[in-house]
mmCIF file of C-alpha atoms in Angstrom:
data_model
loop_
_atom_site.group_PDB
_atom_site.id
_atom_site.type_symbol
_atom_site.label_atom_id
_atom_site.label_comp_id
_atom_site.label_asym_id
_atom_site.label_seq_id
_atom_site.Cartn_x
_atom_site.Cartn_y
_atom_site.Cartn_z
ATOM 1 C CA UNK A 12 0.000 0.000 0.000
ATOM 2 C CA UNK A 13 1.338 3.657 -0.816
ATOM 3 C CA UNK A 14 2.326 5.748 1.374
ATOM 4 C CA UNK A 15 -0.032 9.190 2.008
ATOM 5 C CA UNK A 16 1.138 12.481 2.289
ATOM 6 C CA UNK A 17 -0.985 14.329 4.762
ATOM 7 C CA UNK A 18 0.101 18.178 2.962
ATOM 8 C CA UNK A 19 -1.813 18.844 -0.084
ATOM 9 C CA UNK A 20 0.945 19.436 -2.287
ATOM 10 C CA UNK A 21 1.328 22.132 -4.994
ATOM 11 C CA UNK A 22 2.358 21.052 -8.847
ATOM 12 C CA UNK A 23 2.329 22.556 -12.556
ATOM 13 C CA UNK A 24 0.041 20.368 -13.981
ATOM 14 C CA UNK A 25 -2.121 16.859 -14.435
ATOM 15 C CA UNK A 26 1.235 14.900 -15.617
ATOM 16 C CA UNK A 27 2.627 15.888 -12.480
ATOM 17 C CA UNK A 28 -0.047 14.721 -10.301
ATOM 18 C CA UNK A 29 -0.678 11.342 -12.333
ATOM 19 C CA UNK A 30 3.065 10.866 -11.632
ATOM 20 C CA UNK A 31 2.776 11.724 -7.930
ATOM 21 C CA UNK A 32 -0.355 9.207 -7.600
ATOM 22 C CA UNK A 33 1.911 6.335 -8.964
ATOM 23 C CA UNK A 34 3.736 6.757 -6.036
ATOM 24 C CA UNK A 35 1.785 8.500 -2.785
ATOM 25 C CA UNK A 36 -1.767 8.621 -1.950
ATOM 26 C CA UNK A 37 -1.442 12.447 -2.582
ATOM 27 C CA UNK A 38 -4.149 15.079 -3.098
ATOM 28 C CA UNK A 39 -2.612 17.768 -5.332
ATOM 29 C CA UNK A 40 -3.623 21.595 -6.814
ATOM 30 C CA UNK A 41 -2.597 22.107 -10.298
ATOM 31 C CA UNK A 42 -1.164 25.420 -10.912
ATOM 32 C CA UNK A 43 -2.076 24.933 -14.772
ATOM 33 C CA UNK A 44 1.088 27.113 -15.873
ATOM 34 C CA UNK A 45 3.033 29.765 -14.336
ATOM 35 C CA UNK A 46 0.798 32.322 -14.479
ATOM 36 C CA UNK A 47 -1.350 31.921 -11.199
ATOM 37 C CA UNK A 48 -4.634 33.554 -10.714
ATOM 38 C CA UNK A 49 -6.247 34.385 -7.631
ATOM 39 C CA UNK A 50 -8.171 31.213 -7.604
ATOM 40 C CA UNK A 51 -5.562 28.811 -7.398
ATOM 41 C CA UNK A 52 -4.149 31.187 -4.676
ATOM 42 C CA UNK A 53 -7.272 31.194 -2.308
ATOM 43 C CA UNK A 54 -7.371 27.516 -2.727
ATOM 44 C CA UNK A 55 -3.618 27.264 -1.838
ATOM 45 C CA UNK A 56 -4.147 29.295 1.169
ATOM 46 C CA UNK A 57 -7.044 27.155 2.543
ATOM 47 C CA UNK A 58 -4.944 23.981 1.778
ATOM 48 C CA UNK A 59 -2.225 25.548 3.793
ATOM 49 C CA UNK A 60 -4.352 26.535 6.902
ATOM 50 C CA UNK A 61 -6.190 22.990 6.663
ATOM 51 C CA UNK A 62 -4.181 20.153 5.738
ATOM 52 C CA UNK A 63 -0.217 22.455 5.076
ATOM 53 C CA UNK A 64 0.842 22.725 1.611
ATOM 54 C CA UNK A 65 4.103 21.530 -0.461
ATOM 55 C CA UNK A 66 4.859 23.498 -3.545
ATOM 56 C CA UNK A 67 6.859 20.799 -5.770
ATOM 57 C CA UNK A 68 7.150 22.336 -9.246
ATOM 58 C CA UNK A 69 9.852 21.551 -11.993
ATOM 59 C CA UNK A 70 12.915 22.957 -11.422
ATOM 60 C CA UNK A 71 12.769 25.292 -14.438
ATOM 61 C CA UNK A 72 12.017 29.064 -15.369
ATOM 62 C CA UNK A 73 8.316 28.525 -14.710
ATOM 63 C CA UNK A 74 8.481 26.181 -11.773
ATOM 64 C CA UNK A 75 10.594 29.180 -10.402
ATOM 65 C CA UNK A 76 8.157 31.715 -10.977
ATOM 66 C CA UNK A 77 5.192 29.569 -9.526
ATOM 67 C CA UNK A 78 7.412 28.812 -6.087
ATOM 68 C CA UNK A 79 8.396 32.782 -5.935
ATOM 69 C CA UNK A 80 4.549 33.509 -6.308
ATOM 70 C CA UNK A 81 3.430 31.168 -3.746
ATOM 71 C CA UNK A 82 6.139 32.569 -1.280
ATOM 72 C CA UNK A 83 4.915 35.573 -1.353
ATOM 73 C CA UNK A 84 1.506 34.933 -0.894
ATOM 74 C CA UNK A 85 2.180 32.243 1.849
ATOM 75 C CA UNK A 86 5.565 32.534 3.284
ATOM 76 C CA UNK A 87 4.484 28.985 5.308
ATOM 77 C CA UNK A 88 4.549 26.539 2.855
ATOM 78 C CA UNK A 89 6.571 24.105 2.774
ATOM 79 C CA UNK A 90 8.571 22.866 -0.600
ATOM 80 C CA UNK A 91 10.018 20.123 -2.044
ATOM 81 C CA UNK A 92 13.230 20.310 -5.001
ATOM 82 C CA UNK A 93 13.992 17.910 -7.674
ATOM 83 C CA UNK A 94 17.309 18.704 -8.807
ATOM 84 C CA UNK A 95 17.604 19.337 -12.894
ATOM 85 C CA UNK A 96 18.964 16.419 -13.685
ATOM 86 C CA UNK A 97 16.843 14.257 -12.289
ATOM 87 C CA UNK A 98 13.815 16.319 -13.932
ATOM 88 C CA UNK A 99 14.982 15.431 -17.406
ATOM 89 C CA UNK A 100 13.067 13.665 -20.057
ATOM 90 C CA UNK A 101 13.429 10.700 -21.698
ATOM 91 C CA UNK A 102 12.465 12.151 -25.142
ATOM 92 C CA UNK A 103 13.933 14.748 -26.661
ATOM 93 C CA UNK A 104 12.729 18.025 -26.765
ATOM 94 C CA UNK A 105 10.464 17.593 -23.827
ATOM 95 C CA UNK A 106 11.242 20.040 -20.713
ATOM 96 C CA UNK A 107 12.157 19.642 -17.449
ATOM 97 C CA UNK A 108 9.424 18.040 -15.469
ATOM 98 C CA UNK A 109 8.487 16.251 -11.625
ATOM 99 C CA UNK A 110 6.578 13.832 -14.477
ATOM 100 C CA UNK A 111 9.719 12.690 -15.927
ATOM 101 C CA UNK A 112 11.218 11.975 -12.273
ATOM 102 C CA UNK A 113 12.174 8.306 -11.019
ATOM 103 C CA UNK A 114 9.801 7.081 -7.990
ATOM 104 C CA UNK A 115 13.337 7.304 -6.423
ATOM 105 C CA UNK A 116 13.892 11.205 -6.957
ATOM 106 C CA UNK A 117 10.366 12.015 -6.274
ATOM 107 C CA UNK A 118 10.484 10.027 -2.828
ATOM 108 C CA UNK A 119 13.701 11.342 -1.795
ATOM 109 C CA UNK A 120 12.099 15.295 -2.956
ATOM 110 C CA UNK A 121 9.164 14.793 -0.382
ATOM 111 C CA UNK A 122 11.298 13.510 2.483
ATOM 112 C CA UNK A 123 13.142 16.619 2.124
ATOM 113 C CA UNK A 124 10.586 19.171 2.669
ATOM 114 C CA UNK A 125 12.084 22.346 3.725
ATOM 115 C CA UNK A 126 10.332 25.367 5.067
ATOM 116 C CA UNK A 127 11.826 28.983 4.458
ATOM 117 C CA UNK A 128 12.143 31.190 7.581
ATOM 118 C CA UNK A 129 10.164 34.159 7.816
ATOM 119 C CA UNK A 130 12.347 35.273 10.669
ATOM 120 C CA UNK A 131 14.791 37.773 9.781
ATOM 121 C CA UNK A 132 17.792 37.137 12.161
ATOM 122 C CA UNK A 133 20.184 34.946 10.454
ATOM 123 C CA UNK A 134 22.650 37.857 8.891
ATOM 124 C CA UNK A 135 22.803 37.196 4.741
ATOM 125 C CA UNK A 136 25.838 35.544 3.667
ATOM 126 C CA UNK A 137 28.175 37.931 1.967
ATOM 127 C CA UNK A 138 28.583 38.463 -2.000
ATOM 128 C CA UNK A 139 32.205 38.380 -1.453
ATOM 129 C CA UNK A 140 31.975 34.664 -0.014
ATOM 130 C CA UNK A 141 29.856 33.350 -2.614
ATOM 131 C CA UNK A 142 32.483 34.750 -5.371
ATOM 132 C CA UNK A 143 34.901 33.021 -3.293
ATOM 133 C CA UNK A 144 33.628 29.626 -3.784
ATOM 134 C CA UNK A 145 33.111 30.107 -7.471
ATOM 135 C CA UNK A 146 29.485 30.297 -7.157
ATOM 136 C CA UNK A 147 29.183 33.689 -8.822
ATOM 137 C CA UNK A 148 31.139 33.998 -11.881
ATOM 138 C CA UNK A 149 33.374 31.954 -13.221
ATOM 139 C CA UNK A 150 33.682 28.640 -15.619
ATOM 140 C CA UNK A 151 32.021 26.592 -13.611
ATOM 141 C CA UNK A 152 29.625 28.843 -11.305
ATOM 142 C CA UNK A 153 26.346 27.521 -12.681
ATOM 143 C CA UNK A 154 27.311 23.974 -12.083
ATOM 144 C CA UNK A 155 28.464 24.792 -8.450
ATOM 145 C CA UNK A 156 25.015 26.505 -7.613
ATOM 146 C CA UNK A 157 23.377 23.752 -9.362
ATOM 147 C CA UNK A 158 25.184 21.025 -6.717
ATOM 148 C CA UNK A 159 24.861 23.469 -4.146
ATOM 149 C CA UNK A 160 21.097 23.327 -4.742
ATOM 150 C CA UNK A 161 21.287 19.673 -4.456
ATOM 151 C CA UNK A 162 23.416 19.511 -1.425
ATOM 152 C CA UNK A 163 21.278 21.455 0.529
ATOM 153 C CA UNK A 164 17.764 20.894 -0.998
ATOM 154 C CA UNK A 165 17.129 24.352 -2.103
ATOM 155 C CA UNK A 166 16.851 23.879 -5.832
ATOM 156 C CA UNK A 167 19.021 25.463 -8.635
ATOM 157 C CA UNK A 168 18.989 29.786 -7.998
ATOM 158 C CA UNK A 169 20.899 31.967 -10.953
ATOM 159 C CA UNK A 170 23.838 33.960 -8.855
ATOM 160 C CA UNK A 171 21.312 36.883 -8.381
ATOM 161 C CA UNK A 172 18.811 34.505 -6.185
ATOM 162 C CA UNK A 173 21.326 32.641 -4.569
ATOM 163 C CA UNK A 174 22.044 34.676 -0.957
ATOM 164 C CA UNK A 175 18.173 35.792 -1.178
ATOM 165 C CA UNK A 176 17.347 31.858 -0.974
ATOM 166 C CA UNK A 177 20.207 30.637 1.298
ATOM 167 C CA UNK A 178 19.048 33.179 3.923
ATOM 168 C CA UNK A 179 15.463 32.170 2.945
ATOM 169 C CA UNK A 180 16.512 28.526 3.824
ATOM 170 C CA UNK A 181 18.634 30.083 7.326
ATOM 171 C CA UNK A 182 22.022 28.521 5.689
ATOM 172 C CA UNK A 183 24.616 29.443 7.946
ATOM 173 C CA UNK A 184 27.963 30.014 6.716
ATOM 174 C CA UNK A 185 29.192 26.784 8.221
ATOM 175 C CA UNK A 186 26.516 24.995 6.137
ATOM 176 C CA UNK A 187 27.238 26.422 3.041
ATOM 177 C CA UNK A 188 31.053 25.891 3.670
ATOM 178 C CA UNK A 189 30.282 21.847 4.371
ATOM 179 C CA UNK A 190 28.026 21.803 1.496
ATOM 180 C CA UNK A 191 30.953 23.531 -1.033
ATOM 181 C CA UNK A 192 33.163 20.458 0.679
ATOM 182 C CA UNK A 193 31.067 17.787 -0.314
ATOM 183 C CA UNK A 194 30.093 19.700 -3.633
ATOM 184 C CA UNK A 195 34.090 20.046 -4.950
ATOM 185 C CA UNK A 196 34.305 16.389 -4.243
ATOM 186 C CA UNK A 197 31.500 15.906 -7.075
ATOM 187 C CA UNK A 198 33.204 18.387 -9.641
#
């Protein structure tokens, strides 16, 4: 028998849930694109103050926008990252997509559920140290963040988003310096 998540969780679209009920007894809310109206957003609030919610969109452009939408709206959710690579499609030309994920990835997504801090205490890690560890500029910055993401199960950020979400995550320095460790060992 499958497991069942108690959190109604968040995804892009009816692939994404079909996939998700292969593997959990899940109820879902289907975002239908990137673009979210204020329908899906009252029903994502309600979800959150009744059951909790867990945004788990692909790790693209538009899975982006959808997670930075739904933080803002409700800075309590919880949310779950499927790193790039293990988003990618069998066919080609197909994008990026929690459909195309292994019941492997998408279990190991969901028991790493993290919840961004709405408390503002935890100082923001300098731009200076992130160009120190190559994650800002360089050959191989976007590969870094993208292991970095992995590491610490906070998804792939451009260099821009980067401090914004480790702060958002409360990654102390000391975390982010373990995490670069284990990260250089992979490159």
């Amino acid at each position: 028998m499958k497991e069942r998540i108690e959190e109604i969780i968040v995804v892009e679209g009816k692939d994404d849930t079909k996939r998700l009920k292969e593997v959990f007894q899940v109820d879902t809310i289907e975002t239908r694109g990137s673009a979210i109206d204020e329908e899906i957003l009252s029903q994502i609030e309600h979800a959150e103050e009744t059951r909790g919610v867990i945004v788990f969109t692909d790790p693209d452009f538009s899975g982006e926008k959808i997670r930075k939408t739904i933080m803002e709206s409700i800075p309590s959710a919880k949310h779950a990252f499927l790193a790039r690579r293990k988003a990618a499609p069998q066919k080609r030309g197909s994008s990026l997509g929690v459909e195309h994920a292994s019941d492997e990835a998408i279990i190991e997504a969901l028991e790493k559920v993290v919840t961004p801090s709405t408390v503002d205490d935890l100082p923001e890690i300098p731009r200076q140290t992130l160009v120190a560890y190559g994650l800002i500029a360089g050959a191989s910055a976007k590969e870094k963040r993208e292991l970095l993401g992995e590491e610490l199960k906070i998804g792939y950020t451009n260099g821009k988003q980067l401090a914004k979400r480790l702060k958002m995550f409360r990654i102390s320095e000391e975390e982010l310096n373990a995490a670069i460790k284990k990260v250089e060992e992979r490159l």
